[in-house]
Tab-separated table of C-alpha atoms in Angstrom:
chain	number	residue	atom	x	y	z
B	271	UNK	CA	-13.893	-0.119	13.046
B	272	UNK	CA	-11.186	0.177	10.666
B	273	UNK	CA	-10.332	-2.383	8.106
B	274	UNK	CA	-6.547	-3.061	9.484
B	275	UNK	CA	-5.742	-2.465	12.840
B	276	UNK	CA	-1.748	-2.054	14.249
B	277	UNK	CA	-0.511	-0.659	16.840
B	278	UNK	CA	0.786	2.810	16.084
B	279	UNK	CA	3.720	2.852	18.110
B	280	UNK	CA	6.329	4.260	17.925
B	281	UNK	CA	8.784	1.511	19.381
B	282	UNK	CA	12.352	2.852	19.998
B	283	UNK	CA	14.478	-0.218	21.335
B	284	UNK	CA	18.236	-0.556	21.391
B	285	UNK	CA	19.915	-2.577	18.576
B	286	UNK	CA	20.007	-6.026	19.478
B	287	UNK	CA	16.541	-6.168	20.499
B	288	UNK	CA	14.112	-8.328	19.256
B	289	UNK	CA	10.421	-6.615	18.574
B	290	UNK	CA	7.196	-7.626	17.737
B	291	UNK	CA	4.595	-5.914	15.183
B	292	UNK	CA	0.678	-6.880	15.902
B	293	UNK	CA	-2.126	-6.726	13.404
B	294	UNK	CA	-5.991	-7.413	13.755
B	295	UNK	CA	-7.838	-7.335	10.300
B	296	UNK	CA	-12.122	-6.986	10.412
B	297	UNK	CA	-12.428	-8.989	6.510
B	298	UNK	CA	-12.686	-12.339	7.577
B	299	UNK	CA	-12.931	-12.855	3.863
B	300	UNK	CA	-9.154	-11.391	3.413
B	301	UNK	CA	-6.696	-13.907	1.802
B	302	UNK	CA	-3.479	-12.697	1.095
B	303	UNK	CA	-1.638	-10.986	3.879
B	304	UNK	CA	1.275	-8.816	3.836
B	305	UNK	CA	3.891	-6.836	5.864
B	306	UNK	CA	5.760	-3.867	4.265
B	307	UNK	CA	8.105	-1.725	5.116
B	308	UNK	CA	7.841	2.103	4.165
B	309	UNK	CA	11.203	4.460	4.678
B	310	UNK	CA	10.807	7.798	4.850
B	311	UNK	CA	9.364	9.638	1.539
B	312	UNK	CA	9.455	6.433	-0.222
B	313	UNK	CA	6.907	4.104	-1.231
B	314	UNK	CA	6.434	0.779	0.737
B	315	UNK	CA	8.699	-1.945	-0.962
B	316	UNK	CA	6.919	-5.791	-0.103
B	317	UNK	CA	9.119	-6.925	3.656
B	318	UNK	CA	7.222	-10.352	3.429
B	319	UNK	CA	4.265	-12.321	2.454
B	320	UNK	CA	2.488	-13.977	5.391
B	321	UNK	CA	1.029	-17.963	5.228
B	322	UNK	CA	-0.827	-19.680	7.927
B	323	UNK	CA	1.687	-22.082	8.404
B	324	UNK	CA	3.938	-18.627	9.519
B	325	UNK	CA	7.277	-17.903	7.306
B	326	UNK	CA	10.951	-16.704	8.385
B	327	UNK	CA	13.565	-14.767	6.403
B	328	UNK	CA	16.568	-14.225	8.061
B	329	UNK	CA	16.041	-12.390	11.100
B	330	UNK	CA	12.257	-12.035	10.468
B	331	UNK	CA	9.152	-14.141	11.346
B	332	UNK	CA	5.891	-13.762	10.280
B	333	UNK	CA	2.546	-15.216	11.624
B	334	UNK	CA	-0.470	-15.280	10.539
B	335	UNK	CA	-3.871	-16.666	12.714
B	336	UNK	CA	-6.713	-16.894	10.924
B	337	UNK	CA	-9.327	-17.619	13.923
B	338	UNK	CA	-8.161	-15.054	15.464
B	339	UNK	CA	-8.017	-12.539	12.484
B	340	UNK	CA	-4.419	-11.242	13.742
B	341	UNK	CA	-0.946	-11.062	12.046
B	342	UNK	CA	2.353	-11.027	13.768
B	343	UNK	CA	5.994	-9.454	12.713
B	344	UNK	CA	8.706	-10.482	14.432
B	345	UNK	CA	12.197	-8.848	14.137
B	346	UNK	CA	15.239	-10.339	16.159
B	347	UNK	CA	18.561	-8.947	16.591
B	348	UNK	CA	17.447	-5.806	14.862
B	349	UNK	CA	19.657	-3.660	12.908
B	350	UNK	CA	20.142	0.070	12.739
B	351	UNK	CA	18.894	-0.268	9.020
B	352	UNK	CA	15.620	-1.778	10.701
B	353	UNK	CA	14.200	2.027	11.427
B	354	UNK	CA	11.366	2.420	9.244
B	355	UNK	CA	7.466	2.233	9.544
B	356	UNK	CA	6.312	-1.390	8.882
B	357	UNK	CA	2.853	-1.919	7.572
B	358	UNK	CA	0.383	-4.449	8.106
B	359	UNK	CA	-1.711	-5.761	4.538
B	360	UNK	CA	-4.510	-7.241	3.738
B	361	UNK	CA	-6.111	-8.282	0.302
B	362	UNK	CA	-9.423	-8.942	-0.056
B	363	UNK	CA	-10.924	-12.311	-1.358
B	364	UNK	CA	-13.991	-10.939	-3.311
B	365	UNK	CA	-14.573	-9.716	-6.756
B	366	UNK	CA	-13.143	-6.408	-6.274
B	367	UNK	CA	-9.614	-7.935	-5.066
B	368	UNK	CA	-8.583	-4.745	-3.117
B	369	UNK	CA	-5.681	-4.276	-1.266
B	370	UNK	CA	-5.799	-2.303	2.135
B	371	UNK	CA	-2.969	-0.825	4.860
B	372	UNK	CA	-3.317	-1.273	8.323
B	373	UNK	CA	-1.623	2.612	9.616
B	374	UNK	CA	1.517	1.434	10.408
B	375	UNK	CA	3.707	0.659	13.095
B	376	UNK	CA	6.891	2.991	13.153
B	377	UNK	CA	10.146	1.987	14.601
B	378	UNK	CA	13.479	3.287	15.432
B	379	UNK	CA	16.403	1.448	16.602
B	380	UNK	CA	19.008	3.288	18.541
B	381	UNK	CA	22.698	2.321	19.049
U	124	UNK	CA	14.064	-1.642	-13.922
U	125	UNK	CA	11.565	0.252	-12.578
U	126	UNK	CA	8.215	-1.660	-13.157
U	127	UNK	CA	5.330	0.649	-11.980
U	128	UNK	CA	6.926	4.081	-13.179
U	129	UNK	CA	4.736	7.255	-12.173
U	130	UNK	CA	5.307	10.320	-13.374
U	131	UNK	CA	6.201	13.084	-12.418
U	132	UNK	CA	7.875	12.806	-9.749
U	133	UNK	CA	7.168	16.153	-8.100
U	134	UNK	CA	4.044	17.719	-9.174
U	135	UNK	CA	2.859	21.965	-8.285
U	136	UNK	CA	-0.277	23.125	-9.114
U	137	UNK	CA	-2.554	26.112	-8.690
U	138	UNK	CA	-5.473	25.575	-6.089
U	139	UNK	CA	-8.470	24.944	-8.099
U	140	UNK	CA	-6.360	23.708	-11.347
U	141	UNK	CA	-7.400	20.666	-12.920
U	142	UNK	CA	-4.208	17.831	-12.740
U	143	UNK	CA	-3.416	14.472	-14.143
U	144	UNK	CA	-1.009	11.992	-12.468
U	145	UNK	CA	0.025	9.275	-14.153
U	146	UNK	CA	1.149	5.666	-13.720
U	147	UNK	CA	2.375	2.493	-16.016
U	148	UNK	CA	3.020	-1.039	-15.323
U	149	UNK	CA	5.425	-3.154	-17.557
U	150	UNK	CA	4.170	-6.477	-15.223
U	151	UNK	CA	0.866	-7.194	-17.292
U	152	UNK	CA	-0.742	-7.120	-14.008
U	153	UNK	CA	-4.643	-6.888	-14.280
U	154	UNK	CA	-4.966	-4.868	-11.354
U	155	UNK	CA	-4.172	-0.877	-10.615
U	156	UNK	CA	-4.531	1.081	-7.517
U	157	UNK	CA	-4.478	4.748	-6.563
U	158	UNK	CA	-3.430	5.690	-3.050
U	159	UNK	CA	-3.474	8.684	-1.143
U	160	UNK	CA	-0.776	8.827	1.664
U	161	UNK	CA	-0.117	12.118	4.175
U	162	UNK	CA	2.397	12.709	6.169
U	163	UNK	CA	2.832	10.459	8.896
U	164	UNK	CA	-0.261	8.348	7.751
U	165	UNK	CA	-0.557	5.077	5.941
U	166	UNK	CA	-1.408	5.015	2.357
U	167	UNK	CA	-5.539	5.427	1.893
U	168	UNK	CA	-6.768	3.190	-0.998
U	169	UNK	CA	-9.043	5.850	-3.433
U	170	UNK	CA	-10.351	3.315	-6.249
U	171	UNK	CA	-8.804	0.634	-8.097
U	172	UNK	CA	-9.156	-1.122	-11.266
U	173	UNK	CA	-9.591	-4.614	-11.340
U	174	UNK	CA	-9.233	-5.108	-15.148
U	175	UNK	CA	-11.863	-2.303	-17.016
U	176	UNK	CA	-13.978	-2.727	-13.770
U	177	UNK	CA	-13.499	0.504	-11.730
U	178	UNK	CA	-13.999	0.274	-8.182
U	179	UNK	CA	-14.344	3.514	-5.918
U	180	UNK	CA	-14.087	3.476	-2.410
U	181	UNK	CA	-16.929	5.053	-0.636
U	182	UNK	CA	-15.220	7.922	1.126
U	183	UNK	CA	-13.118	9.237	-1.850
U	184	UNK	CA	-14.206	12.032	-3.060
U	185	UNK	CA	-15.832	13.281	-5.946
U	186	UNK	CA	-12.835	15.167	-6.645
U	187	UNK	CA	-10.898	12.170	-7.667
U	188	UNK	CA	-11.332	10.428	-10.836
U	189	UNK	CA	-9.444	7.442	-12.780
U	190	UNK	CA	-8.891	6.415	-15.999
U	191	UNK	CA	-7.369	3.106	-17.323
U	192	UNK	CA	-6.946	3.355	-21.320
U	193	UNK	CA	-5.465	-0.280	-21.263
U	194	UNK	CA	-3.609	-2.544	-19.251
U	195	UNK	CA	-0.781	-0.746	-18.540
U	196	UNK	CA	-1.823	2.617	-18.109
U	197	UNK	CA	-3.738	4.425	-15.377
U	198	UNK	CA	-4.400	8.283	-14.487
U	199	UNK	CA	-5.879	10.024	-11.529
U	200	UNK	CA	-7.847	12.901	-12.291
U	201	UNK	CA	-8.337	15.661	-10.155
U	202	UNK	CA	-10.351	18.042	-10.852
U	203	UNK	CA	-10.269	21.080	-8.690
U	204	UNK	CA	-7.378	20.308	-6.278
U	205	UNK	CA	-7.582	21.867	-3.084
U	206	UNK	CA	-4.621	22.333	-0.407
U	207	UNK	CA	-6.146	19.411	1.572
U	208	UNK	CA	-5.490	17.346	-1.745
U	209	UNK	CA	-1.718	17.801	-1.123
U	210	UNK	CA	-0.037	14.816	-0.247
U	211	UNK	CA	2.001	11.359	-1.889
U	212	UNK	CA	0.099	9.946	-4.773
U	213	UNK	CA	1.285	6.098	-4.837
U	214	UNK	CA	0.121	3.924	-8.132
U	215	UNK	CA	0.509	0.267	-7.003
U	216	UNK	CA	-0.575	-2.970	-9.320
U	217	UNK	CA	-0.653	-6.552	-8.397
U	218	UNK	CA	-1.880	-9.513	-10.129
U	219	UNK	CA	-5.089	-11.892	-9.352
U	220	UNK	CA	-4.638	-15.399	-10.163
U	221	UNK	CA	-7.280	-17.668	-11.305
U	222	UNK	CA	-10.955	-16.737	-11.716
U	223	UNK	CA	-12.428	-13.271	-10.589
U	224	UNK	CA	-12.765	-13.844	-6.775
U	225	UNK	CA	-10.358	-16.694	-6.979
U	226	UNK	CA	-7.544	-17.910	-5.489
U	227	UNK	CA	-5.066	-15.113	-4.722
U	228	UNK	CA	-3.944	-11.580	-5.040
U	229	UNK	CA	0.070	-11.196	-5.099
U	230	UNK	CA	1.530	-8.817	-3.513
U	231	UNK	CA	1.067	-5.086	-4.647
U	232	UNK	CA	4.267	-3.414	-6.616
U	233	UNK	CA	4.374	0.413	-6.104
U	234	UNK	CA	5.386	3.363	-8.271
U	235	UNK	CA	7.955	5.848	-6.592
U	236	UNK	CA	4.867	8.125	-6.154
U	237	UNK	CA	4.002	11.744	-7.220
U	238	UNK	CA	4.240	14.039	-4.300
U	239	UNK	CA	1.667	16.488	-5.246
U	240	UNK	CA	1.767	20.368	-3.741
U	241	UNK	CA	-1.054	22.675	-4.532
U	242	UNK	CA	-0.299	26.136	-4.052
């Protein structure tokens, strides 16, 4: 089983749409979660951290459920900018402190 | 300013030709990762130093070494790069906060990346 699980996609929705990015994570020791988003043949620049009590900015939402070992991304009224490949993150609570990428969700927003 | 600055950019080299890619941090942050990412795939963690402490994931291979002179330099080593070793090399760092195993790990800031093509 991998580490970070998302779904692969790819999602292709009209712009307006709201859409929603799913993550499963195996570490119940992970701490510090993450989504990212990753354009093409550029390096992932840091979307948003995640916190159990869930966090918005701007048009995004992120959830995190700890019982559940699952992380959420939620984009409303999404933008043509919005097409990139969004990646889920988890960082390990343990002496090595690594940090690990779920395979990434792509998406593309069409006019 | 760029803060995790890898160079070079763009990176050719002979099959079998030793390489060095290289990667520096101006954030003082006391961790450095190497990932591998191909196209289409997300970026695969190879090791990562958490201060001196090297730590090598199992499945890299043997090909693939590191070396972290101080804090704010790190180098991936490899040492006979074959075509299957072309692909984005991505240097990221982030800082842990409190004790070793303690309370948090920021986020992780990432070089542009060396897009490595062996020929």
């Amino acid at each position: 089983r991998k580490e970070v699980e998302q779904d692969p996609g790819p999602f292709n929705v009209p712009e307006g749409a709201t859409v929603a990015f799913n993550c499963t994570y195996s570490n119940s020791a992970s701490q510090s979660f993450f989504w990212y988003r990753q354009d093409c043949r550029k390096e992932p620049k840091l979307l948003m951290s995640v916190y159990s009590s869930g966090n918005e900015d701007g048009r995004f939402t992120a959830q995190l459920n700890r019982a559940s070992q699952y992380i959420s991304l939620l984009i409303r009224d999404s933008k043509l900018s919005d097409s990139a490949t969004y990646l889920c993150v988890v960082s390990e609570y343990s002496s090595a402190s690594k940090i690990i990428f779920g395979s990434g969700t792509r998406l593309s927003i069409r006019p | 300013d760029a803060m995790v600055i890898q160079n070079p950019r763009y990176q050719v080299t002979q099959f079998g030709k030793p390489v060095t890619l290289s990667c520096s941090q101006t954030l003082n942050h006391n961790v450095m990762y190497w990932y591998q990412q191909k196209s289409s795939q997300a970026p695969k963690l190879l090791f990562h130093y958490y201060d001196k402490d090297f730590n090598n994931e199992a499945d890299t291979p043997d090909n693939f070494q590191s070396r972290r002179p101080n804090t704010s330099f790190c180098f991936l080593d490899i040492r006979s790069p074959g075509l299957g070793d072309a692909a984005m090399y991505l240097c990221a760092t982030s800082r842990v906060k409190g004790p070793r195993g303690g309370l948090m790990n920021t986020e992780a800031f990432f070089g542009q990346g060396t897009r490595l093509t062996v020929v």
